[in-house]
Tab-separated table of C-alpha atoms in Angstrom:
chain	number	residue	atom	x	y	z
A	1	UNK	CA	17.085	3.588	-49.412
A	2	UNK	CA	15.264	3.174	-52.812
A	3	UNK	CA	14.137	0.168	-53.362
A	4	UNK	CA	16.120	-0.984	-56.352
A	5	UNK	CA	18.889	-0.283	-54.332
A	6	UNK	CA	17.586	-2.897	-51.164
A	7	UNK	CA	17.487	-5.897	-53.893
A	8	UNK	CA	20.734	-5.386	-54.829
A	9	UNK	CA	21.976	-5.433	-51.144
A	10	UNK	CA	20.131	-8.147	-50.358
A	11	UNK	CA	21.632	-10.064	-53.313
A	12	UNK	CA	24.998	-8.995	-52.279
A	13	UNK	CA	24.425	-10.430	-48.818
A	14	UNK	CA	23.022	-13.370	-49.984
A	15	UNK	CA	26.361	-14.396	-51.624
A	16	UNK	CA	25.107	-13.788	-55.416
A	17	UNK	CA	27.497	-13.576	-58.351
A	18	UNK	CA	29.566	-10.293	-58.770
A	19	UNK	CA	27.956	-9.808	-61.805
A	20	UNK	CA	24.691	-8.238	-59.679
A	21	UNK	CA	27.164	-5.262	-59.169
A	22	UNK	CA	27.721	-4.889	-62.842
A	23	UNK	CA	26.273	-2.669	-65.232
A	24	UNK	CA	25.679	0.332	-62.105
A	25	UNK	CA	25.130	2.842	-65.041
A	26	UNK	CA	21.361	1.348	-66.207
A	27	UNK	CA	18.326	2.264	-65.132
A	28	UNK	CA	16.371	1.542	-61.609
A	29	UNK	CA	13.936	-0.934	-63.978
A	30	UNK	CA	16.683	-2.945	-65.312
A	31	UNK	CA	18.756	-3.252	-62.651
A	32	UNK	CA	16.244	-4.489	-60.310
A	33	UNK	CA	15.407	-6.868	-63.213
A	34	UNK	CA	18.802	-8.061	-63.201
A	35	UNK	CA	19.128	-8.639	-59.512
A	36	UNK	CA	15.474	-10.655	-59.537
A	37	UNK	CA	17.103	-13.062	-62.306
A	38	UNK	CA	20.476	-13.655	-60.542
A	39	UNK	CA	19.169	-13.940	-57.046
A	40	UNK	CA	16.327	-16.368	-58.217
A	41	UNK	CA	19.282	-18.382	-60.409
A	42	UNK	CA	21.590	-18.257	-57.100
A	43	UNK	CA	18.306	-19.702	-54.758
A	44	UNK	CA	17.485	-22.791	-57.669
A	45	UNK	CA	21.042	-22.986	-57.519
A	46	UNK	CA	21.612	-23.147	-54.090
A	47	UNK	CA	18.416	-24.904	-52.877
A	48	UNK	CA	19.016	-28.316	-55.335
A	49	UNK	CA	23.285	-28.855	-54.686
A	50	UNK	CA	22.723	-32.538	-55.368
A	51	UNK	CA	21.874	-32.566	-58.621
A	52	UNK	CA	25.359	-31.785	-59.835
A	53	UNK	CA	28.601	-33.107	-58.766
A	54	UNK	CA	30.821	-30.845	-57.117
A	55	UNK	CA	32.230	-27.959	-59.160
A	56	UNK	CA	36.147	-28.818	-60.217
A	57	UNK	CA	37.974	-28.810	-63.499
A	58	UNK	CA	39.178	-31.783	-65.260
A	59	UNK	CA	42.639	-31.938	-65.985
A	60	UNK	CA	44.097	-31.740	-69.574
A	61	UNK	CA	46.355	-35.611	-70.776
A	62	UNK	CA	47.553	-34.672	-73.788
A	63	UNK	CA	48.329	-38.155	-75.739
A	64	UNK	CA	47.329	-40.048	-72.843
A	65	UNK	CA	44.072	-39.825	-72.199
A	66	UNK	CA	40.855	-39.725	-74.647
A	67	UNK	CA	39.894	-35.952	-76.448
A	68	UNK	CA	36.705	-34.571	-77.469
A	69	UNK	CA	36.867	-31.855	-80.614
A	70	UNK	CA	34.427	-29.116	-79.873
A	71	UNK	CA	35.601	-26.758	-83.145
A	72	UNK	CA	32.616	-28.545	-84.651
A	73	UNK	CA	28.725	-28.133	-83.002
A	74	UNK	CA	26.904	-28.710	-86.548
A	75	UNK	CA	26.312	-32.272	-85.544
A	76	UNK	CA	25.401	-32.532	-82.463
A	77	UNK	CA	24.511	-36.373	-82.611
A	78	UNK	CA	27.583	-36.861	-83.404
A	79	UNK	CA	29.312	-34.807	-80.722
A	80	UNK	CA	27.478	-36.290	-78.105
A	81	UNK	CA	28.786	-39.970	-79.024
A	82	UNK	CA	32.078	-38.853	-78.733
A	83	UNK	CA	31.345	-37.113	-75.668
A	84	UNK	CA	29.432	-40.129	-74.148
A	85	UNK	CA	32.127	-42.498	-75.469
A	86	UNK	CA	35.151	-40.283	-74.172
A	87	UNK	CA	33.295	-39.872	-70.912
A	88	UNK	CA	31.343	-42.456	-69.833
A	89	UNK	CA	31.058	-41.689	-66.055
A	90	UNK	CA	32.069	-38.606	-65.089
A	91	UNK	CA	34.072	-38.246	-61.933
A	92	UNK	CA	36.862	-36.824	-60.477
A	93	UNK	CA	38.981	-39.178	-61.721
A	94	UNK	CA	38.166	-37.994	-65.250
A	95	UNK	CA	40.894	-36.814	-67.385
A	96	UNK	CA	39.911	-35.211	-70.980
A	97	UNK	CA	41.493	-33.336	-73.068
A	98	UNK	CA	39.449	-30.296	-75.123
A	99	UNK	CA	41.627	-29.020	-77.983
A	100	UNK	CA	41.802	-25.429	-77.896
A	101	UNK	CA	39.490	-25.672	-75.002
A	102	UNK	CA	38.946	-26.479	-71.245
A	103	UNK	CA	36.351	-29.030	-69.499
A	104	UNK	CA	34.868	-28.714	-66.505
A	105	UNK	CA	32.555	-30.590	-64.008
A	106	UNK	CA	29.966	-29.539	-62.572
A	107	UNK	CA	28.565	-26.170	-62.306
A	108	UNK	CA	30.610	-23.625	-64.280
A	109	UNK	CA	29.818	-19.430	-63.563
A	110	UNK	CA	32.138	-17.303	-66.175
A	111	UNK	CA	32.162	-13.722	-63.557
A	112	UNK	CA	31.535	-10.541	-65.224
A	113	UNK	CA	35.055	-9.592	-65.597
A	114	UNK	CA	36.099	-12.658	-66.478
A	115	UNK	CA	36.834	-13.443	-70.252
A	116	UNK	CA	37.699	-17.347	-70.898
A	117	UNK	CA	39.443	-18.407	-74.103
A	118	UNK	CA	38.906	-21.384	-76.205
A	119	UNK	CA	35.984	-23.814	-76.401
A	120	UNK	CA	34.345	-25.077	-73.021
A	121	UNK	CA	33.098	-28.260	-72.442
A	122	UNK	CA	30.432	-28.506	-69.053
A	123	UNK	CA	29.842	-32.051	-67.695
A	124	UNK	CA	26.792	-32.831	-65.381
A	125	UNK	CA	26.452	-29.377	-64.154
A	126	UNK	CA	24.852	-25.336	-65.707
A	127	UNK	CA	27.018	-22.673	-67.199
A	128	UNK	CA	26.406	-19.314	-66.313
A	129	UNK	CA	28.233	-16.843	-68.857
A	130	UNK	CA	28.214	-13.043	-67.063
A	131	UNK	CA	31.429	-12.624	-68.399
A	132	UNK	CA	32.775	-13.155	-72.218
A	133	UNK	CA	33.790	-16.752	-74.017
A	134	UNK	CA	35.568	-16.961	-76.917
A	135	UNK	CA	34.378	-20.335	-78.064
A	136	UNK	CA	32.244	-22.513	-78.595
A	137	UNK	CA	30.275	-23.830	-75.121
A	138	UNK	CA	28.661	-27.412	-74.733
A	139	UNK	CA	26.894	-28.563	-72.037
A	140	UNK	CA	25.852	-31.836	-70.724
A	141	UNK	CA	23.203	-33.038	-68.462
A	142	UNK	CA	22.958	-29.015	-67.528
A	143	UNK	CA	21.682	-26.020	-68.932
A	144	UNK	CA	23.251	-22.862	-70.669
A	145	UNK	CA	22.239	-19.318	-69.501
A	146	UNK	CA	23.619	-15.929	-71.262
A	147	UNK	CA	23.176	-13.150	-68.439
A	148	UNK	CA	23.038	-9.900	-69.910
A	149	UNK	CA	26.170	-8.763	-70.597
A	150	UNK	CA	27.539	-12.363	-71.127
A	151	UNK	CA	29.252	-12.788	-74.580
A	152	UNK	CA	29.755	-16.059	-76.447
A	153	UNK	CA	31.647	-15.858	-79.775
A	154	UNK	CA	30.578	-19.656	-80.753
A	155	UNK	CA	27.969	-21.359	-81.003
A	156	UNK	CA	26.068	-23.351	-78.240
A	157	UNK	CA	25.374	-26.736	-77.819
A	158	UNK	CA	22.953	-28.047	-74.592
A	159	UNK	CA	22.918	-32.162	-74.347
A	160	UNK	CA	19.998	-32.904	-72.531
A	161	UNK	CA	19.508	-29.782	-71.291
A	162	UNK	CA	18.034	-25.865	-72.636
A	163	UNK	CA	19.924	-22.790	-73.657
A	164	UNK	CA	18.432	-19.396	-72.129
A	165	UNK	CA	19.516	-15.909	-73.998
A	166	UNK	CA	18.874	-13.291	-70.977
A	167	UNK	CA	20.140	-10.725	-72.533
A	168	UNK	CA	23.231	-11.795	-73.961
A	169	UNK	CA	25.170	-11.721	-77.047
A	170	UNK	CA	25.383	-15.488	-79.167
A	171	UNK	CA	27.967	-15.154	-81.934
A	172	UNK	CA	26.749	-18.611	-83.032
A	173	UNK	CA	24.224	-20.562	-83.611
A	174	UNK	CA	21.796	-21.957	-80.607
A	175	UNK	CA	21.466	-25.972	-80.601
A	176	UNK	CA	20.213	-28.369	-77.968
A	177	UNK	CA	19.571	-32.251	-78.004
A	178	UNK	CA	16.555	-33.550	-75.604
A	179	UNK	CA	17.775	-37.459	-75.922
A	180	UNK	CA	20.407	-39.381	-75.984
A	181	UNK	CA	22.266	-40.636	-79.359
A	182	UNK	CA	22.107	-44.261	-79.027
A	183	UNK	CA	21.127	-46.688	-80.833
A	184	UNK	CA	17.545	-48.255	-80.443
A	185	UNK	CA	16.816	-50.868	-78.260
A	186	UNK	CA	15.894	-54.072	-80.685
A	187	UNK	CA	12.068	-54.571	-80.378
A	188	UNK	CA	11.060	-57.401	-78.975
A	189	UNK	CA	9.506	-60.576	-80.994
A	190	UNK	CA	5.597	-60.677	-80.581
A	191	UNK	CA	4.501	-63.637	-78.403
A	192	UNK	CA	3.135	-66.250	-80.321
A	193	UNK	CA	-0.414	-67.876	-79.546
A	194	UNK	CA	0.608	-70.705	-77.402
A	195	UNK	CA	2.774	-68.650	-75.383
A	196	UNK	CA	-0.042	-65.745	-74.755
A	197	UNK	CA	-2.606	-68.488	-74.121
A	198	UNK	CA	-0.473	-70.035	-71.403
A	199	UNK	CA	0.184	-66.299	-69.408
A	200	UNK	CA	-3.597	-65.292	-69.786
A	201	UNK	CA	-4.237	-68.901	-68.139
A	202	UNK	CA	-2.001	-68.669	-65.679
A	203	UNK	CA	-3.121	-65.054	-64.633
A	204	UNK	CA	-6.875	-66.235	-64.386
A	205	UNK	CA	-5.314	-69.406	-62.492
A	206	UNK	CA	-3.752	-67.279	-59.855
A	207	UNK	CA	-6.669	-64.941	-59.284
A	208	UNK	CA	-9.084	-68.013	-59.360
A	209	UNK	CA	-6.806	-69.863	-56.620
A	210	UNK	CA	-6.974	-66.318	-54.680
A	211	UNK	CA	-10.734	-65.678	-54.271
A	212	UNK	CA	-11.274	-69.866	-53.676
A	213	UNK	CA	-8.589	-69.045	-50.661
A	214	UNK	CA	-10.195	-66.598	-49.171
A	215	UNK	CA	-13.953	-67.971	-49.833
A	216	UNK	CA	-12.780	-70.665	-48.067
A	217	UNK	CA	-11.692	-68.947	-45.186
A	218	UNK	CA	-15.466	-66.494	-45.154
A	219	UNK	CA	-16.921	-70.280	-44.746
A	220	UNK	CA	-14.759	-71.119	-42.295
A	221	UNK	CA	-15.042	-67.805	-40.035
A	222	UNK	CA	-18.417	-66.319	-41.405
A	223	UNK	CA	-20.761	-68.531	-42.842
A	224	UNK	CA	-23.683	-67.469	-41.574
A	225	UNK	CA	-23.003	-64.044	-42.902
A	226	UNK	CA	-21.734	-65.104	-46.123
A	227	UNK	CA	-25.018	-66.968	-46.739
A	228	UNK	CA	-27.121	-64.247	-45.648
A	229	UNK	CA	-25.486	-61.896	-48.416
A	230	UNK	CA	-25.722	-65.250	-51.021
A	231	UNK	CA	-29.120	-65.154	-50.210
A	232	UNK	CA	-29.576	-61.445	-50.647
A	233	UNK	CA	-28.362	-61.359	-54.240
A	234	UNK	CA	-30.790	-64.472	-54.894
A	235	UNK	CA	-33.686	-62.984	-53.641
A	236	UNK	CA	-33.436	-59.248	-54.227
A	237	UNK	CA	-30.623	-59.594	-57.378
A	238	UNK	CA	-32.208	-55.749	-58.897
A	239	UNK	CA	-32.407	-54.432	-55.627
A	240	UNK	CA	-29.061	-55.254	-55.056
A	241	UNK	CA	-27.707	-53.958	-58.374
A	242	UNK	CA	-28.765	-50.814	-57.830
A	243	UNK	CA	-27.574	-50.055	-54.218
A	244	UNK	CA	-24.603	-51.438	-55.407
A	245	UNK	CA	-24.223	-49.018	-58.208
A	246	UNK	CA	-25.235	-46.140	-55.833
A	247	UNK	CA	-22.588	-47.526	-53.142
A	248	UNK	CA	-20.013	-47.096	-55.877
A	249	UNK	CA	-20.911	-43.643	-57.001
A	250	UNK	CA	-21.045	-42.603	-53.596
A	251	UNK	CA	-17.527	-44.046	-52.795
A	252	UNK	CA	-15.983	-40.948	-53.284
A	253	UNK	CA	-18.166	-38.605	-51.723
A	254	UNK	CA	-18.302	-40.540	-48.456
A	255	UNK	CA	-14.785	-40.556	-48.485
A	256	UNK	CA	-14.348	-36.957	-48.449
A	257	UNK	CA	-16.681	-36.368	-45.840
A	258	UNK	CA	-15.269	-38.660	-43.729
A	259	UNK	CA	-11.446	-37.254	-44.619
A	260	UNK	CA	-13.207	-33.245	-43.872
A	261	UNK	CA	-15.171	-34.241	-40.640
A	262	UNK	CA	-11.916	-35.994	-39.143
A	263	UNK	CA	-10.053	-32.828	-40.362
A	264	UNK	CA	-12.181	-30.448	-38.456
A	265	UNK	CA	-11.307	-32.198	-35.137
A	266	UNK	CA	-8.360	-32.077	-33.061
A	267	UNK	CA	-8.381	-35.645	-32.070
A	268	UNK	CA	-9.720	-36.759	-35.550
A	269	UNK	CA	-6.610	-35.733	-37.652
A	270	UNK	CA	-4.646	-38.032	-35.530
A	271	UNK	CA	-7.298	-40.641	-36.608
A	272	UNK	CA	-7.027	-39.764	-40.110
A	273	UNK	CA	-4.309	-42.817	-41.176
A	274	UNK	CA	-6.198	-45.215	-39.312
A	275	UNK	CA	-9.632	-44.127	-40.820
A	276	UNK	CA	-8.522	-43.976	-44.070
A	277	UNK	CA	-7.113	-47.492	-44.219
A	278	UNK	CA	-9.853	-49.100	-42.637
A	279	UNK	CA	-12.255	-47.242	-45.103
A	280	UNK	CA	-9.828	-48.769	-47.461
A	281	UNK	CA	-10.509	-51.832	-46.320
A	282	UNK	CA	-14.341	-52.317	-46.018
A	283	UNK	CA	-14.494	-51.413	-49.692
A	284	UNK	CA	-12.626	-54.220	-50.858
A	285	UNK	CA	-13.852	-56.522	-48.149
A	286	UNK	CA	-17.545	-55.152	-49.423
A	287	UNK	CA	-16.683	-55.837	-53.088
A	288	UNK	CA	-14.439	-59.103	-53.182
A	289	UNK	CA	-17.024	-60.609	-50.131
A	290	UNK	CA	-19.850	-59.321	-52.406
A	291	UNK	CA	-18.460	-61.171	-55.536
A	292	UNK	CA	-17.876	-64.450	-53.147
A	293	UNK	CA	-21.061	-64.392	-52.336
A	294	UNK	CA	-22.631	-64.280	-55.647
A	295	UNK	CA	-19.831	-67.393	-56.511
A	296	UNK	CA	-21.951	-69.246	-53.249
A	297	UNK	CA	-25.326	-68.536	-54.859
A	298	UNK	CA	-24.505	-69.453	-58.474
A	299	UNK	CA	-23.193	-72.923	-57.074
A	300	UNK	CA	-25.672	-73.389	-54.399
A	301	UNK	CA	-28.349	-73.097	-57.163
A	302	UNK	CA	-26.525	-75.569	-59.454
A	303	UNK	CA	-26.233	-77.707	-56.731
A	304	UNK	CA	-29.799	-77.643	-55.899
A	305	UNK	CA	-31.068	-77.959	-59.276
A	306	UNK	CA	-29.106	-81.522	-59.302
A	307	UNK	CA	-30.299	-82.780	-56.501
A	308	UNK	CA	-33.531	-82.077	-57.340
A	309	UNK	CA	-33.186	-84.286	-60.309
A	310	UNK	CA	-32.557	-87.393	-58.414
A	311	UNK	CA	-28.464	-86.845	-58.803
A	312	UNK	CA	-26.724	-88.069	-55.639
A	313	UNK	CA	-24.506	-85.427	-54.652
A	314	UNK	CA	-21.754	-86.460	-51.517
A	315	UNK	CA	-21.472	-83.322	-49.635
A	316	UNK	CA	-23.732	-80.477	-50.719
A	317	UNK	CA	-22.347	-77.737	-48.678
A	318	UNK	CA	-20.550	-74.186	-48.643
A	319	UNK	CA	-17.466	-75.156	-49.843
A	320	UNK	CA	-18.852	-77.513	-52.649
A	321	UNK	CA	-21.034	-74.337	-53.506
A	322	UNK	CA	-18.003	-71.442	-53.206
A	323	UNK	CA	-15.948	-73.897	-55.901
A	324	UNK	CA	-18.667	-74.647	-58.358
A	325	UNK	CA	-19.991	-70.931	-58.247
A	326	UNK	CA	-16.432	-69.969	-58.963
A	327	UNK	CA	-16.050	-72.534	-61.718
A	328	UNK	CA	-19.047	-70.563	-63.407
A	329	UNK	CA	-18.202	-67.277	-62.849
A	330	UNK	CA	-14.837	-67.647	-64.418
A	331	UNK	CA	-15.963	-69.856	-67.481
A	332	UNK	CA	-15.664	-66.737	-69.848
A	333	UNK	CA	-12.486	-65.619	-68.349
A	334	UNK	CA	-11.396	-69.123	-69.224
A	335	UNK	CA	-12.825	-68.892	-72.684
A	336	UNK	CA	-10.723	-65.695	-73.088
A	337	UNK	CA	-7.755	-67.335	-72.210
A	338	UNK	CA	-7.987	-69.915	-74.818
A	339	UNK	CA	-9.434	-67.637	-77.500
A	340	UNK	CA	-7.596	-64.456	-76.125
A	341	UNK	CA	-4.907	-64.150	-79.496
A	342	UNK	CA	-7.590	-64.346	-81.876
A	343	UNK	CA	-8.470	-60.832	-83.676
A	344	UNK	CA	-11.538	-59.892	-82.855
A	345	UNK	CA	-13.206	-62.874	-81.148
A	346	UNK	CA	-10.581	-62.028	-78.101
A	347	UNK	CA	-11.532	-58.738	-77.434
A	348	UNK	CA	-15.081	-59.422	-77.553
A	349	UNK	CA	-14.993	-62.190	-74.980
A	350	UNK	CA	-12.877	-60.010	-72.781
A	351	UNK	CA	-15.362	-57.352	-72.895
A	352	UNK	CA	-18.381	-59.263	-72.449
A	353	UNK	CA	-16.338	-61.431	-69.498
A	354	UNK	CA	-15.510	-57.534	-67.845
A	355	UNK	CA	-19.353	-56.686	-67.962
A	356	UNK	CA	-19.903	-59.614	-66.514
A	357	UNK	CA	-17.875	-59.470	-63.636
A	358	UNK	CA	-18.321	-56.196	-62.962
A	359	UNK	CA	-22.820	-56.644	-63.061
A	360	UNK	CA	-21.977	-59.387	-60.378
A	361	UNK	CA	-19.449	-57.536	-58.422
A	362	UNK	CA	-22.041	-54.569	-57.898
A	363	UNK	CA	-24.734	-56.831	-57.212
A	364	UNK	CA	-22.284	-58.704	-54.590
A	365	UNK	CA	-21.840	-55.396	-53.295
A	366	UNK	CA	-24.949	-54.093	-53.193
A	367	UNK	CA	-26.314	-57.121	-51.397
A	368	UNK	CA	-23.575	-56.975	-48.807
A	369	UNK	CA	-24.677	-53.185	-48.080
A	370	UNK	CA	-28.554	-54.251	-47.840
A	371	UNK	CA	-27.724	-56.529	-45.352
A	372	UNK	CA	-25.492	-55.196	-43.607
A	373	UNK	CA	-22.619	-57.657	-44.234
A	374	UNK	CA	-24.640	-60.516	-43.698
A	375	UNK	CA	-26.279	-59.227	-40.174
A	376	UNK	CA	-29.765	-58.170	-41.476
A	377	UNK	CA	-31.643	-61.100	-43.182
A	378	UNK	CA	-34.635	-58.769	-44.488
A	379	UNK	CA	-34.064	-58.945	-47.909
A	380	UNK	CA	-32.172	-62.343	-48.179
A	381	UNK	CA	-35.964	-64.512	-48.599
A	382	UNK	CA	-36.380	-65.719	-45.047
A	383	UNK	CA	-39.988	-65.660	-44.578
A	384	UNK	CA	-40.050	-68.656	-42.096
A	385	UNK	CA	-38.049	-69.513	-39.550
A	386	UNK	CA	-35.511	-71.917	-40.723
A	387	UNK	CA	-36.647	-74.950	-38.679
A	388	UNK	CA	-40.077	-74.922	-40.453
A	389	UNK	CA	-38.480	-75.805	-44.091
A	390	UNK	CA	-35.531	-78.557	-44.366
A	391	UNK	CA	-33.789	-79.235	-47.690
A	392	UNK	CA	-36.406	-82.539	-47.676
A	393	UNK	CA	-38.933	-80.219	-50.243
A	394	UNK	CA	-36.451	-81.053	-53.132
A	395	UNK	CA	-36.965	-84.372	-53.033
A	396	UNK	CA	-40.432	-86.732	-53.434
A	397	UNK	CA	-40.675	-87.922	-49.867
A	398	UNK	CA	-43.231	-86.544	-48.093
A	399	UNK	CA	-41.882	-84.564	-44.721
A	400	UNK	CA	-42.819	-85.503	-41.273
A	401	UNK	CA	-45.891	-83.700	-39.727
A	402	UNK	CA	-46.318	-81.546	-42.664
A	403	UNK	CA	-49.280	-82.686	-45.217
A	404	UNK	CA	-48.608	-82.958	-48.805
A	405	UNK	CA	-51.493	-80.309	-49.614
A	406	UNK	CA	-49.920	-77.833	-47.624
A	407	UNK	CA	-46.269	-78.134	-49.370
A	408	UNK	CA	-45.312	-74.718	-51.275
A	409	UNK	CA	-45.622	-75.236	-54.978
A	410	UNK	CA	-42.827	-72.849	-55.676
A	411	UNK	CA	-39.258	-72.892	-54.826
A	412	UNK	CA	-38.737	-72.501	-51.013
A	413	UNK	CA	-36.487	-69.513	-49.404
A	414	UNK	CA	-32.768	-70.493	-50.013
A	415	UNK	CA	-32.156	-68.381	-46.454
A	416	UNK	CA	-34.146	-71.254	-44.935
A	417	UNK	CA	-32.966	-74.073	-46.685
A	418	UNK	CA	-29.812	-75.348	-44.800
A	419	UNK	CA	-28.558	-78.833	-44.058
A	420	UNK	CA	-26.804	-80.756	-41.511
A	421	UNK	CA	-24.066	-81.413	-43.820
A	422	UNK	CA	-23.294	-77.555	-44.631
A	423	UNK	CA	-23.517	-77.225	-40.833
């Protein structure tokens, strides 16, 4: 059997239009170009059935209920209003009323020896036209395709959907309307500057009350690890920035190793959820720790400072440090909030509070890498072991058993600096 000849049995079988057996007369070419278009429009057809409702025609109520004009396509803004209006939601319930015309819903297949009079009106569904209309033919929500051999004496109108010539013959003209005629939807009044003021604040607010929440809760479950990295960025801050800055270039690399090599394995593609989240997860534990940490060091150095000065402060300890590091770090975010609606001043502090946040963040992150989440102290300043220096070289008393000549003249090792009341 030629092989022409095995397409078109295999279309047959397949349950394609009649129209495949049409047309026996042409040559092998275009008849096995003709069976490759229907069976592929038969296979779209069959393999998406939910898009359209079921195919059924919708009865004619003459004087009853609502009519749509089709004699008329040059409009087709217009046309679709009424259509819209006189069919809201299709269903079988529906009841329209085509003059000199038929509706149907769904979607509508004119066979090869069929010839349909009058205009045509397709709701939610495709025509197919093998055979001959004389009419007009309007589609919508579906699309219009002239088979060869398909006739249409009108002209064609697709509402949110395309018209196809495959060969056909379009007495008419060809029209077809991407969007829906209705009216715009009213714009909506600018914010004023009070009102934008108070949603920027509140959005800082929230994310401010967020990272204090869960700095609170790295003192209260890692504090020796979260002053280890605070120390890190104080000590080795350009050290820091750059592994950071590598750590986030290399985010995406390491990643796809680590999705390949579980990939490769039999037992590692069963891992591969669990991996992924938890790789998920150390990256934002390694950058929002990071930034907490650099919030600790900012306020422990503030804190310091002061009490160096002779200012009494009650309870110099993580938590005090955590909220006044904080309070810094989001003092240009706060400034953008106030200032946010103004020209040109508001997009400049928003920038220069982004670069900001994001030179700490990498830094944060960076130190957490170096030291290994806060379990390798070598580059967070501890020279000495921490019972050799006590927080007593801030102030002008002299320390017990140590002699005044042999104080350091600089500042000492935060690392090694801790107090009882931090403790």
């Amino acid at each position: 059997m030629r092989p022409h000849s095995l397409l078109l049995a295999a279309a047959l079988l397949a349950g394609a239009p009649a129209a495949v057996r049409a047309d026996l007369g042409r040559g092998p070419e275009e008849r096995i170009g003709h069976v490759v278009e229907v069976v592929r429009d038969f296979v779209v057809q069959q393999l998406s059935p939910a898009q359209h409702p079921a195919p059924q025609a919708i009865p004619d109520a003459p004087g009853i209920g609502p009519s749509v004009d089709l004699s008329d396509l040059s409009r087709p803004a217009e046309t679709e209003r009424a259509i819209r209006e006189a069919a809201p939601h299709p269903g079988p319930n529906l009841r329209l009323t085509v003059p000199n015309g038929h509706a149907r819903l769904g979607d509508f297949t004119i066979g090869s020896a069929e010839t349909v009079t009058g205009h045509l009106l397709v709701l939610e569904g495709n025509a197919n036209v093998y055979g001959r209309l004389l009419g007009n033919l309007v589609s919508v929500d579906g699309n219009v395709v002239v088979h060869p051999g398909g006739v249409v004496s009108g002209d064609i109108l697709a509402l949110r959907g395309t018209v196809r010539d495959g060969g056909g013959e379009i007495g008419g003209e060809v029209r077809t309307l991407s969007a829906a005629a209705v009216p715009p939807a009213p714009a909506q009044a600018e914010l004023s500057a009070l009102a934008r003021t108070g949603l920027n604040a509140a959005g800082i607010m929230g994310v401010f009350l967020t990272l204090l929440t869960l700095g609170a809760g790295l003192v209260l479950f890692a504090r020796p690890n979260l002053e280890v990295v605070s120390d890190t960025v104080s000590h080795s801050f350009g050290r820091s920035f750059v592994t950071g800055l590598l750590g986030q270039i290399l985010l995406l690399p390491t990643f796809g190793m680590l999705v390949v090599g579980l990939v490769l394995s039999v037992a590692g593609i069963l891992l591969l959820p669990f991996a992924v989240v938890v790789y998920g997860l150390f990256v934002i534990v390694g950058v929002v720790g990071g930034y907490l940490a650099v919030a600790h060091a900012v306020g422990e150095t503030f804190v310091r400072r002061r009490m160096a000065r002779g200012v009494v402060v009650g309870s110099p300890n993580s938590y005090r440090y955590l909220l006044t590091g904080l309070l810094g770090l989001f003092a240009l975010w706060a400034a953008w909030a106030l200032f946010g609606w103004v020209p040109i001043a508001g997009d400049l502090v928003r920038g220069a509070a982004v670069l900001v946040t994001w030179l700490l963040a990498t830094a944060g992150f960076g130190a957490a890498l170096l030291s290994r989440a806060g379990v390798r102290a070598s580059f967070a300043g501890r020279l000495v072991p921490p019972e050799a220096l006590t927080d007593e070289y801030l102030w002008a008393t002299p320390q017990f058993g140590v002699p005044a000549a042999r104080r350091p003249d600089g500042h000492t090792p935060r690392g090694t600096r801790r107090d009882d009341a931090s403790r």
